């Protein structure tokens, strides 16, 4: 799955290339086993290095900026979270035919939760809420604007363009109805707060049904933190959403914006990844179905 080309400007990245990069820039790790990881991720290629490291390389130009962004903010934010977060071990530089910076992190055990097959929904809801609220408590006065901390209305043209490509594949009339209701929700009027920005199943690790780690901080920033509630539909079943909402203390307006974020992310991703990334497409269909069922 991970080796499928998803973007027109995506680079070919393989074990031989990554091995050369490691040998040239981190010779102390040159003899360690290296293998590509199966992943539904869309921005980075992942390679396990030895038993306790992972190498992440941006697949395409739009993913490059997130490398430096994550390496800057993760050491500040990660220690304040109740779940583990990646430990940066090294920043790689362009070389050996690879034009962009890349990174090496400590390995984190666990597996991605599977929407629709969550082992301990209420416990996971509580764990996820604890991470969201802990991140919101961190001083945001010097934080960068969040990629998804903006008013939801900025998504409108992109969602409608994607819906035009999904005619006959999803209930576009129902999606439009829910989306337009969402746009009428009051905007965030409080202070900007930290948000991870992409708390999808692929960026969470669970062990024994409990949240053990949060990964990929490339979209972290400050703004409207409602986006960090998308897990209510992207990860959790309907039976656990109330637990999650109560734990984070979301009012009607924030909950509506969060639903809108979950819907817009799923709709915009679906036509783009329909053929090139089946797990992402399936998750998008799942999210759309959950929201339409909830709002019918």
PDB file of C-alpha atoms in Angstrom:
ATOM      1  CA  UNK A   1       0.000   0.000   0.000  1.00  0.00           C
ATOM      2  CA  UNK A   2       2.643   2.499   1.058  1.00  0.00           C
ATOM      3  CA  UNK A   3       4.584   2.266  -2.204  1.00  0.00           C
ATOM      4  CA  UNK A   4       1.635   3.268  -4.410  1.00  0.00           C
ATOM      5  CA  UNK A   5       2.130   6.628  -6.113  1.00  0.00           C
ATOM      6  CA  UNK A   6      -0.614   8.968  -4.867  1.00  0.00           C
ATOM      7  CA  UNK A   7       0.549  12.392  -6.072  1.00  0.00           C
ATOM      8  CA  UNK A   8       1.642  13.546  -9.528  1.00  0.00           C
ATOM      9  CA  UNK A   9       4.763  15.172  -8.074  1.00  0.00           C
ATOM     10  CA  UNK A  10       5.613  12.316  -5.714  1.00  0.00           C
ATOM     11  CA  UNK A  11       9.173  11.019  -5.606  1.00  0.00           C
ATOM     12  CA  UNK A  12      10.172   7.376  -5.803  1.00  0.00           C
ATOM     13  CA  UNK A  13      11.565   6.414  -2.383  1.00  0.00           C
ATOM     14  CA  UNK A  14      12.946   2.946  -1.690  1.00  0.00           C
ATOM     15  CA  UNK A  15      15.136   1.073   0.771  1.00  0.00           C
ATOM     16  CA  UNK A  16      18.282   1.608  -1.301  1.00  0.00           C
ATOM     17  CA  UNK A  17      17.830   5.389  -1.281  1.00  0.00           C
ATOM     18  CA  UNK A  18      17.101   5.529   2.440  1.00  0.00           C
ATOM     19  CA  UNK A  19      20.042   3.247   3.164  1.00  0.00           C
ATOM     20  CA  UNK A  20      22.376   5.625   1.319  1.00  0.00           C
ATOM     21  CA  UNK A  21      20.978   8.605   3.225  1.00  0.00           C
ATOM     22  CA  UNK A  22      21.467   6.878   6.563  1.00  0.00           C
ATOM     23  CA  UNK A  23      24.989   5.714   5.718  1.00  0.00           C
ATOM     24  CA  UNK A  24      26.014   9.171   4.554  1.00  0.00           C
ATOM     25  CA  UNK A  25      24.510  11.229   7.358  1.00  0.00           C
ATOM     26  CA  UNK A  26      24.103   8.869  10.327  1.00  0.00           C
ATOM     27  CA  UNK A  27      26.909   6.314   9.893  1.00  0.00           C
ATOM     28  CA  UNK A  28      26.407   5.034  13.459  1.00  0.00           C
ATOM     29  CA  UNK A  29      23.118   3.508  12.251  1.00  0.00           C
ATOM     30  CA  UNK A  30      24.332   2.320   8.842  1.00  0.00           C
ATOM     31  CA  UNK A  31      24.430  -1.364   9.758  1.00  0.00           C
ATOM     32  CA  UNK A  32      20.917  -1.559  11.173  1.00  0.00           C
ATOM     33  CA  UNK A  33      18.178  -3.488   9.350  1.00  0.00           C
ATOM     34  CA  UNK A  34      15.965  -1.254   7.215  1.00  0.00           C
ATOM     35  CA  UNK A  35      12.535  -2.031   5.783  1.00  0.00           C
ATOM     36  CA  UNK A  36       9.649  -0.065   4.389  1.00  0.00           C
ATOM     37  CA  UNK A  37       6.499  -0.002   6.512  1.00  0.00           C
ATOM     38  CA  UNK A  38       2.996  -0.642   5.304  1.00  0.00           C
ATOM     39  CA  UNK A  39       1.129   2.606   5.881  1.00  0.00           C
ATOM     40  CA  UNK A  40      -1.936   4.414   4.597  1.00  0.00           C
ATOM     41  CA  UNK A  41      -0.195   7.742   5.209  1.00  0.00           C
ATOM     42  CA  UNK A  42      -0.385  10.235   2.378  1.00  0.00           C
ATOM     43  CA  UNK A  43       2.443  12.656   3.146  1.00  0.00           C
ATOM     44  CA  UNK A  44       5.472  10.648   4.238  1.00  0.00           C
ATOM     45  CA  UNK A  45       7.180   7.372   3.419  1.00  0.00           C
ATOM     46  CA  UNK A  46       8.050   5.371   6.541  1.00  0.00           C
ATOM     47  CA  UNK A  47      10.952   2.979   7.076  1.00  0.00           C
ATOM     48  CA  UNK A  48      11.744   1.050  10.231  1.00  0.00           C
ATOM     49  CA  UNK A  49      15.394   1.319  11.179  1.00  0.00           C
ATOM     50  CA  UNK A  50      16.616  -1.364  13.539  1.00  0.00           C
ATOM     51  CA  UNK A  51      14.361  -2.220  16.459  1.00  0.00           C
ATOM     52  CA  UNK A  52      13.851   1.234  17.930  1.00  0.00           C
ATOM     53  CA  UNK A  53      13.866   3.853  15.158  1.00  0.00           C
ATOM     54  CA  UNK A  54      11.740   5.004  12.246  1.00  0.00           C
ATOM     55  CA  UNK A  55      12.731   7.151   9.259  1.00  0.00           C
ATOM     56  CA  UNK A  56      10.171   9.536   7.727  1.00  0.00           C
ATOM     57  CA  UNK A  57      10.680  11.156   4.335  1.00  0.00           C
ATOM     58  CA  UNK A  58       8.265  13.550   2.590  1.00  0.00           C
ATOM     59  CA  UNK A  59       6.694  12.030  -0.501  1.00  0.00           C
ATOM     60  CA  UNK A  60       6.067  15.300  -2.359  1.00  0.00           C
ATOM     61  CA  UNK A  61       6.957  19.020  -2.161  1.00  0.00           C
ATOM     62  CA  UNK A  62       3.887  20.080  -0.136  1.00  0.00           C
ATOM     63  CA  UNK A  63       4.904  17.748   2.685  1.00  0.00           C
ATOM     64  CA  UNK A  64       8.380  19.214   3.103  1.00  0.00           C
ATOM     65  CA  UNK A  65       7.552  22.216   5.283  1.00  0.00           C
ATOM     66  CA  UNK A  66       5.948  19.978   7.902  1.00  0.00           C
ATOM     67  CA  UNK A  67       9.305  18.305   8.618  1.00  0.00           C
ATOM     68  CA  UNK A  68      10.915  21.414  10.128  1.00  0.00           C
ATOM     69  CA  UNK A  69       7.599  22.468  11.679  1.00  0.00           C
ATOM     70  CA  UNK A  70       7.243  19.189  13.535  1.00  0.00           C
ATOM     71  CA  UNK A  71      10.864  19.076  14.646  1.00  0.00           C
ATOM     72  CA  UNK A  72      10.509  22.587  16.079  1.00  0.00           C
ATOM     73  CA  UNK A  73       7.266  22.171  18.016  1.00  0.00           C
ATOM     74  CA  UNK A  74       7.107  18.496  18.965  1.00  0.00           C
ATOM     75  CA  UNK A  75       9.764  18.722  21.734  1.00  0.00           C
ATOM     76  CA  UNK A  76       7.784  21.561  23.295  1.00  0.00           C
ATOM     77  CA  UNK A  77       4.335  19.982  23.048  1.00  0.00           C
ATOM     78  CA  UNK A  78       4.924  16.254  23.371  1.00  0.00           C
ATOM     79  CA  UNK A  79       6.012  16.211  27.035  1.00  0.00           C
ATOM     80  CA  UNK A  80       2.739  17.895  28.026  1.00  0.00           C
ATOM     81  CA  UNK A  81       0.549  15.101  26.662  1.00  0.00           C
ATOM     82  CA  UNK A  82      -0.683  12.067  28.619  1.00  0.00           C
ATOM     83  CA  UNK A  83       0.072   9.761  25.659  1.00  0.00           C
ATOM     84  CA  UNK A  84       3.503   9.240  24.140  1.00  0.00           C
ATOM     85  CA  UNK A  85       4.663  11.253  21.126  1.00  0.00           C
ATOM     86  CA  UNK A  86       7.556  10.724  18.685  1.00  0.00           C
ATOM     87  CA  UNK A  87      11.028  11.491  19.978  1.00  0.00           C
ATOM     88  CA  UNK A  88      13.158  13.256  17.335  1.00  0.00           C
ATOM     89  CA  UNK A  89      16.551  11.564  17.029  1.00  0.00           C
ATOM     90  CA  UNK A  90      17.963  13.265  13.962  1.00  0.00           C
ATOM     91  CA  UNK A  91      17.243  15.640  11.120  1.00  0.00           C
ATOM     92  CA  UNK A  92      18.457  14.483   7.739  1.00  0.00           C
ATOM     93  CA  UNK A  93      19.475  16.876   5.000  1.00  0.00           C
ATOM     94  CA  UNK A  94      19.052  16.657   1.211  1.00  0.00           C
ATOM     95  CA  UNK A  95      21.528  14.357  -0.484  1.00  0.00           C
ATOM     96  CA  UNK A  96      22.082  11.194  -2.540  1.00  0.00           C
ATOM     97  CA  UNK A  97      19.402  12.219  -5.009  1.00  0.00           C
ATOM     98  CA  UNK A  98      16.816  13.140  -2.365  1.00  0.00           C
ATOM     99  CA  UNK A  99      16.111  16.909  -2.497  1.00  0.00           C
ATOM    100  CA  UNK A 100      14.415  17.556   0.863  1.00  0.00           C
ATOM    101  CA  UNK A 101      15.032  17.337   4.599  1.00  0.00           C
ATOM    102  CA  UNK A 102      13.843  14.193   6.391  1.00  0.00           C
ATOM    103  CA  UNK A 103      13.818  12.903   9.944  1.00  0.00           C
ATOM    104  CA  UNK A 104      14.544   9.987  12.262  1.00  0.00           C
ATOM    105  CA  UNK A 105      12.406   9.286  15.336  1.00  0.00           C
ATOM    106  CA  UNK A 106      12.262   6.767  18.113  1.00  0.00           C
ATOM    107  CA  UNK A 107       9.962   3.825  17.420  1.00  0.00           C
ATOM    108  CA  UNK A 108       6.604   3.747  19.211  1.00  0.00           C
ATOM    109  CA  UNK A 109       4.785   0.468  19.762  1.00  0.00           C
ATOM    110  CA  UNK A 110       1.070   0.094  19.117  1.00  0.00           C
ATOM    111  CA  UNK A 111      -1.303  -0.122  16.178  1.00  0.00           C
ATOM    112  CA  UNK A 112      -3.744   2.243  14.524  1.00  0.00           C
ATOM    113  CA  UNK A 113      -7.331   1.917  15.761  1.00  0.00           C
ATOM    114  CA  UNK A 114      -9.732   0.632  13.118  1.00  0.00           C
ATOM    115  CA  UNK A 115     -12.970   2.647  12.903  1.00  0.00           C
ATOM    116  CA  UNK A 116     -15.898   0.300  13.333  1.00  0.00           C
ATOM    117  CA  UNK A 117     -13.754  -2.191  15.273  1.00  0.00           C
ATOM    118  CA  UNK A 118     -12.669  -0.234  18.356  1.00  0.00           C
ATOM    119  CA  UNK A 119     -11.817  -2.541  21.264  1.00  0.00           C
ATOM    120  CA  UNK A 120     -12.661  -0.240  24.193  1.00  0.00           C
ATOM    121  CA  UNK A 121     -14.677   2.687  22.805  1.00  0.00           C
ATOM    122  CA  UNK A 122     -15.423   4.496  26.071  1.00  0.00           C
ATOM    123  CA  UNK A 123     -11.860   4.140  27.337  1.00  0.00           C
ATOM    124  CA  UNK A 124     -10.402   5.328  24.047  1.00  0.00           C
ATOM    125  CA  UNK A 125     -12.836   8.270  24.044  1.00  0.00           C
ATOM    126  CA  UNK A 126     -11.599   9.295  27.476  1.00  0.00           C
ATOM    127  CA  UNK A 127      -7.954   8.906  26.492  1.00  0.00           C
ATOM    128  CA  UNK A 128      -8.407  10.942  23.327  1.00  0.00           C
ATOM    129  CA  UNK A 129     -10.246  13.668  25.237  1.00  0.00           C
ATOM    130  CA  UNK A 130      -7.419  13.804  27.785  1.00  0.00           C
ATOM    131  CA  UNK A 131      -4.889  14.416  25.016  1.00  0.00           C
ATOM    132  CA  UNK A 132      -7.022  17.111  23.398  1.00  0.00           C
ATOM    133  CA  UNK A 133      -7.568  18.985  26.649  1.00  0.00           C
ATOM    134  CA  UNK A 134      -3.915  18.652  27.693  1.00  0.00           C
ATOM    135  CA  UNK A 135      -2.798  20.183  24.391  1.00  0.00           C
ATOM    136  CA  UNK A 136      -5.283  23.032  24.812  1.00  0.00           C
ATOM    137  CA  UNK A 137      -3.819  23.864  28.230  1.00  0.00           C
ATOM    138  CA  UNK A 138      -0.322  24.490  26.850  1.00  0.00           C
ATOM    139  CA  UNK A 139       0.570  28.184  26.474  1.00  0.00           C
ATOM    140  CA  UNK A 140      -0.354  29.160  22.908  1.00  0.00           C
ATOM    141  CA  UNK A 141       0.836  32.769  22.998  1.00  0.00           C
ATOM    142  CA  UNK A 142       3.829  32.095  20.721  1.00  0.00           C
ATOM    143  CA  UNK A 143       2.359  29.271  18.679  1.00  0.00           C
ATOM    144  CA  UNK A 144       2.125  29.355  14.876  1.00  0.00           C
ATOM    145  CA  UNK A 145      -1.257  29.621  13.133  1.00  0.00           C
ATOM    146  CA  UNK A 146      -2.781  26.179  12.775  1.00  0.00           C
ATOM    147  CA  UNK A 147      -3.209  24.769   9.275  1.00  0.00           C
ATOM    148  CA  UNK A 148      -6.751  23.785  10.263  1.00  0.00           C
ATOM    149  CA  UNK A 149      -7.374  26.358  12.978  1.00  0.00           C
ATOM    150  CA  UNK A 150      -9.115  28.642  10.508  1.00  0.00           C
ATOM    151  CA  UNK A 151     -12.841  29.373  10.033  1.00  0.00           C
ATOM    152  CA  UNK A 152     -14.637  26.392   8.559  1.00  0.00           C
ATOM    153  CA  UNK A 153     -16.006  28.503   5.705  1.00  0.00           C
ATOM    154  CA  UNK A 154     -12.542  28.524   4.124  1.00  0.00           C
ATOM    155  CA  UNK A 155     -13.181  24.869   3.212  1.00  0.00           C
ATOM    156  CA  UNK A 156     -16.365  25.616   1.271  1.00  0.00           C
ATOM    157  CA  UNK A 157     -15.006  25.917  -2.294  1.00  0.00           C
ATOM    158  CA  UNK A 158     -12.834  22.815  -1.902  1.00  0.00           C
ATOM    159  CA  UNK A 159     -15.675  20.739  -0.499  1.00  0.00           C
ATOM    160  CA  UNK A 160     -18.065  21.748  -3.257  1.00  0.00           C
ATOM    161  CA  UNK A 161     -15.480  20.996  -5.937  1.00  0.00           C
ATOM    162  CA  UNK A 162     -14.923  17.539  -4.423  1.00  0.00           C
ATOM    163  CA  UNK A 163     -18.665  16.910  -4.218  1.00  0.00           C
ATOM    164  CA  UNK A 164     -18.931  17.621  -7.923  1.00  0.00           C
ATOM    165  CA  UNK A 165     -16.536  14.739  -8.518  1.00  0.00           C
ATOM    166  CA  UNK A 166     -18.476  12.420  -6.219  1.00  0.00           C
ATOM    167  CA  UNK A 167     -21.858  12.614  -7.950  1.00  0.00           C
ATOM    168  CA  UNK A 168     -23.313   9.114  -8.073  1.00  0.00           C
ATOM    169  CA  UNK A 169     -20.799   7.831  -5.519  1.00  0.00           C
ATOM    170  CA  UNK A 170     -22.139   9.436  -2.335  1.00  0.00           C
ATOM    171  CA  UNK A 171     -25.401  11.142  -1.379  1.00  0.00           C
ATOM    172  CA  UNK A 172     -24.265  14.601  -2.434  1.00  0.00           C
ATOM    173  CA  UNK A 173     -27.623  16.208  -1.582  1.00  0.00           C
ATOM    174  CA  UNK A 174     -27.464  14.946   2.003  1.00  0.00           C
ATOM    175  CA  UNK A 175     -23.820  15.994   2.372  1.00  0.00           C
ATOM    176  CA  UNK A 176     -24.664  19.465   1.052  1.00  0.00           C
ATOM    177  CA  UNK A 177     -27.539  19.788   3.530  1.00  0.00           C
ATOM    178  CA  UNK A 178     -25.345  18.883   6.509  1.00  0.00           C
ATOM    179  CA  UNK A 179     -22.506  21.073   5.294  1.00  0.00           C
ATOM    180  CA  UNK A 180     -24.705  24.135   4.853  1.00  0.00           C
ATOM    181  CA  UNK A 181     -26.179  23.629   8.322  1.00  0.00           C
ATOM    182  CA  UNK A 182     -22.664  23.422   9.698  1.00  0.00           C
ATOM    183  CA  UNK A 183     -21.628  26.693   8.065  1.00  0.00           C
ATOM    184  CA  UNK A 184     -24.323  28.455  10.078  1.00  0.00           C
ATOM    185  CA  UNK A 185     -22.666  27.479  13.372  1.00  0.00           C
ATOM    186  CA  UNK A 186     -21.076  30.408  15.281  1.00  0.00           C
ATOM    187  CA  UNK A 187     -17.346  30.801  14.721  1.00  0.00           C
ATOM    188  CA  UNK A 188     -14.769  30.394  17.477  1.00  0.00           C
ATOM    189  CA  UNK A 189     -14.584  33.601  19.535  1.00  0.00           C
ATOM    190  CA  UNK A 190     -12.252  32.492  22.308  1.00  0.00           C
ATOM    191  CA  UNK A 191      -8.463  32.777  22.384  1.00  0.00           C
ATOM    192  CA  UNK A 192      -6.460  30.711  19.891  1.00  0.00           C
ATOM    193  CA  UNK A 193      -5.561  27.328  21.376  1.00  0.00           C
ATOM    194  CA  UNK A 194      -3.210  24.536  20.388  1.00  0.00           C
ATOM    195  CA  UNK A 195      -4.620  21.783  18.195  1.00  0.00           C
ATOM    196  CA  UNK A 196      -2.891  18.782  16.654  1.00  0.00           C
ATOM    197  CA  UNK A 197      -4.977  19.307  13.538  1.00  0.00           C
ATOM    198  CA  UNK A 198      -5.077  15.730  12.243  1.00  0.00           C
ATOM    199  CA  UNK A 199      -6.267  13.333  14.945  1.00  0.00           C
ATOM    200  CA  UNK A 200      -7.322  10.663  12.479  1.00  0.00           C
ATOM    201  CA  UNK A 201      -6.977   6.949  13.178  1.00  0.00           C
ATOM    202  CA  UNK A 202      -3.716   6.835  11.208  1.00  0.00           C
ATOM    203  CA  UNK A 203      -2.120   9.287  13.627  1.00  0.00           C
ATOM    204  CA  UNK A 204      -3.136   7.435  16.779  1.00  0.00           C
ATOM    205  CA  UNK A 205      -1.598   4.306  18.287  1.00  0.00           C
ATOM    206  CA  UNK A 206      -3.432   2.052  20.705  1.00  0.00           C
ATOM    207  CA  UNK A 207      -2.277  -0.791  22.927  1.00  0.00           C
ATOM    208  CA  UNK A 208      -4.778  -3.014  24.681  1.00  0.00           C
ATOM    209  CA  UNK A 209      -7.583  -0.755  23.551  1.00  0.00           C
ATOM    210  CA  UNK A 210      -6.067   2.342  25.201  1.00  0.00           C
ATOM    211  CA  UNK A 211      -4.462   5.302  23.477  1.00  0.00           C
ATOM    212  CA  UNK A 212      -0.713   4.833  23.764  1.00  0.00           C
ATOM    213  CA  UNK A 213       0.667   7.483  21.395  1.00  0.00           C
ATOM    214  CA  UNK A 214      -0.187  10.414  19.137  1.00  0.00           C
ATOM    215  CA  UNK A 215       2.025  10.848  16.078  1.00  0.00           C
ATOM    216  CA  UNK A 216       2.551  13.174  13.085  1.00  0.00           C
ATOM    217  CA  UNK A 217       2.552  16.734  14.405  1.00  0.00           C
ATOM    218  CA  UNK A 218       3.084  18.327  10.999  1.00  0.00           C
ATOM    219  CA  UNK A 219      -0.227  20.238  11.170  1.00  0.00           C
ATOM    220  CA  UNK A 220      -0.012  21.362  14.795  1.00  0.00           C
ATOM    221  CA  UNK A 221      -0.743  25.023  15.497  1.00  0.00           C
ATOM    222  CA  UNK A 222      -3.036  27.478  17.262  1.00  0.00           C
ATOM    223  CA  UNK A 223      -6.498  28.701  16.309  1.00  0.00           C
ATOM    224  CA  UNK A 224      -9.972  27.221  16.625  1.00  0.00           C
ATOM    225  CA  UNK A 225      -9.360  23.905  18.441  1.00  0.00           C
ATOM    226  CA  UNK A 226     -12.644  22.371  17.244  1.00  0.00           C
ATOM    227  CA  UNK A 227     -10.730  20.480  14.563  1.00  0.00           C
ATOM    228  CA  UNK A 228      -9.255  18.226  17.250  1.00  0.00           C
ATOM    229  CA  UNK A 229     -12.698  16.754  17.905  1.00  0.00           C
ATOM    230  CA  UNK A 230     -12.856  15.044  14.492  1.00  0.00           C
ATOM    231  CA  UNK A 231     -12.024  11.745  16.170  1.00  0.00           C
ATOM    232  CA  UNK A 232     -15.631  11.612  17.345  1.00  0.00           C
ATOM    233  CA  UNK A 233     -16.561  10.566  13.792  1.00  0.00           C
ATOM    234  CA  UNK A 234     -13.227   9.535  12.279  1.00  0.00           C
ATOM    235  CA  UNK A 235     -12.329   7.077  15.042  1.00  0.00           C
ATOM    236  CA  UNK A 236     -15.043   6.543  17.662  1.00  0.00           C
ATOM    237  CA  UNK A 237     -18.388   4.778  17.267  1.00  0.00           C
ATOM    238  CA  UNK A 238     -21.621   6.667  17.949  1.00  0.00           C
ATOM    239  CA  UNK A 239     -21.947   4.998  21.348  1.00  0.00           C
ATOM    240  CA  UNK A 240     -18.766   6.692  22.613  1.00  0.00           C
ATOM    241  CA  UNK A 241     -19.250  10.170  21.158  1.00  0.00           C
ATOM    242  CA  UNK A 242     -21.164  11.437  24.163  1.00  0.00           C
ATOM    243  CA  UNK A 243     -18.354  10.320  26.474  1.00  0.00           C
ATOM    244  CA  UNK A 244     -15.838  12.161  24.330  1.00  0.00           C
ATOM    245  CA  UNK A 245     -17.925  15.318  24.012  1.00  0.00           C
ATOM    246  CA  UNK A 246     -18.602  15.546  27.733  1.00  0.00           C
ATOM    247  CA  UNK A 247     -14.932  15.012  28.567  1.00  0.00           C
ATOM    248  CA  UNK A 248     -13.785  17.860  26.299  1.00  0.00           C
ATOM    249  CA  UNK A 249     -16.705  20.112  27.276  1.00  0.00           C
ATOM    250  CA  UNK A 250     -17.748  20.994  23.726  1.00  0.00           C
ATOM    251  CA  UNK A 251     -20.784  23.245  23.371  1.00  0.00           C
ATOM    252  CA  UNK A 252     -23.230  23.065  20.454  1.00  0.00           C
ATOM    253  CA  UNK A 253     -21.265  25.474  18.252  1.00  0.00           C
ATOM    254  CA  UNK A 254     -17.910  23.756  18.746  1.00  0.00           C
ATOM    255  CA  UNK A 255     -19.448  20.325  18.218  1.00  0.00           C
ATOM    256  CA  UNK A 256     -21.068  21.503  14.973  1.00  0.00           C
ATOM    257  CA  UNK A 257     -17.765  22.934  13.719  1.00  0.00           C
ATOM    258  CA  UNK A 258     -15.980  19.713  14.648  1.00  0.00           C
ATOM    259  CA  UNK A 259     -18.528  17.686  12.675  1.00  0.00           C
ATOM    260  CA  UNK A 260     -18.013  20.055   9.759  1.00  0.00           C
ATOM    261  CA  UNK A 261     -14.258  19.541   9.904  1.00  0.00           C
ATOM    262  CA  UNK A 262     -14.660  15.769   9.926  1.00  0.00           C
ATOM    263  CA  UNK A 263     -17.070  15.945   7.004  1.00  0.00           C
ATOM    264  CA  UNK A 264     -14.960  18.333   4.930  1.00  0.00           C
ATOM    265  CA  UNK A 265     -11.748  16.350   5.433  1.00  0.00           C
ATOM    266  CA  UNK A 266     -13.494  13.144   4.371  1.00  0.00           C
ATOM    267  CA  UNK A 267     -15.266  14.624   1.364  1.00  0.00           C
ATOM    268  CA  UNK A 268     -12.216  16.459   0.030  1.00  0.00           C
ATOM    269  CA  UNK A 269      -9.969  13.414   0.448  1.00  0.00           C
ATOM    270  CA  UNK A 270     -12.357  10.893  -1.083  1.00  0.00           C
ATOM    271  CA  UNK A 271     -12.116  11.656  -4.820  1.00  0.00           C
ATOM    272  CA  UNK A 272      -8.394  12.322  -4.584  1.00  0.00           C
ATOM    273  CA  UNK A 273      -7.589   8.974  -2.930  1.00  0.00           C
ATOM    274  CA  UNK A 274     -10.453   6.856  -4.302  1.00  0.00           C
ATOM    275  CA  UNK A 275      -8.129   4.704  -6.429  1.00  0.00           C
ATOM    276  CA  UNK A 276      -4.656   5.450  -5.073  1.00  0.00           C
ATOM    277  CA  UNK A 277      -5.182   4.921  -1.342  1.00  0.00           C
ATOM    278  CA  UNK A 278      -8.057   2.511  -0.583  1.00  0.00           C
ATOM    279  CA  UNK A 279      -7.699   2.703   3.249  1.00  0.00           C
ATOM    280  CA  UNK A 280      -8.026   6.501   3.205  1.00  0.00           C
ATOM    281  CA  UNK A 281     -10.955   6.294   0.798  1.00  0.00           C
ATOM    282  CA  UNK A 282     -12.673   3.666   2.937  1.00  0.00           C
ATOM    283  CA  UNK A 283     -12.204   5.758   6.070  1.00  0.00           C
ATOM    284  CA  UNK A 284     -13.619   8.794   4.257  1.00  0.00           C
ATOM    285  CA  UNK A 285     -16.702   6.821   3.236  1.00  0.00           C
ATOM    286  CA  UNK A 286     -17.061   5.603   6.820  1.00  0.00           C
ATOM    287  CA  UNK A 287     -16.924   9.151   8.217  1.00  0.00           C
ATOM    288  CA  UNK A 288     -19.444  10.454   5.688  1.00  0.00           C
ATOM    289  CA  UNK A 289     -21.784   7.580   6.502  1.00  0.00           C
ATOM    290  CA  UNK A 290     -21.485   8.150  10.260  1.00  0.00           C
ATOM    291  CA  UNK A 291     -22.270  11.849   9.938  1.00  0.00           C
ATOM    292  CA  UNK A 292     -25.183  11.361   7.580  1.00  0.00           C
ATOM    293  CA  UNK A 293     -26.654   8.705   9.884  1.00  0.00           C
ATOM    294  CA  UNK A 294     -26.264  10.970  12.898  1.00  0.00           C
ATOM    295  CA  UNK A 295     -27.893  13.971  11.198  1.00  0.00           C
ATOM    296  CA  UNK A 296     -30.666  12.188   9.281  1.00  0.00           C
TER     297      UNK A 296
END
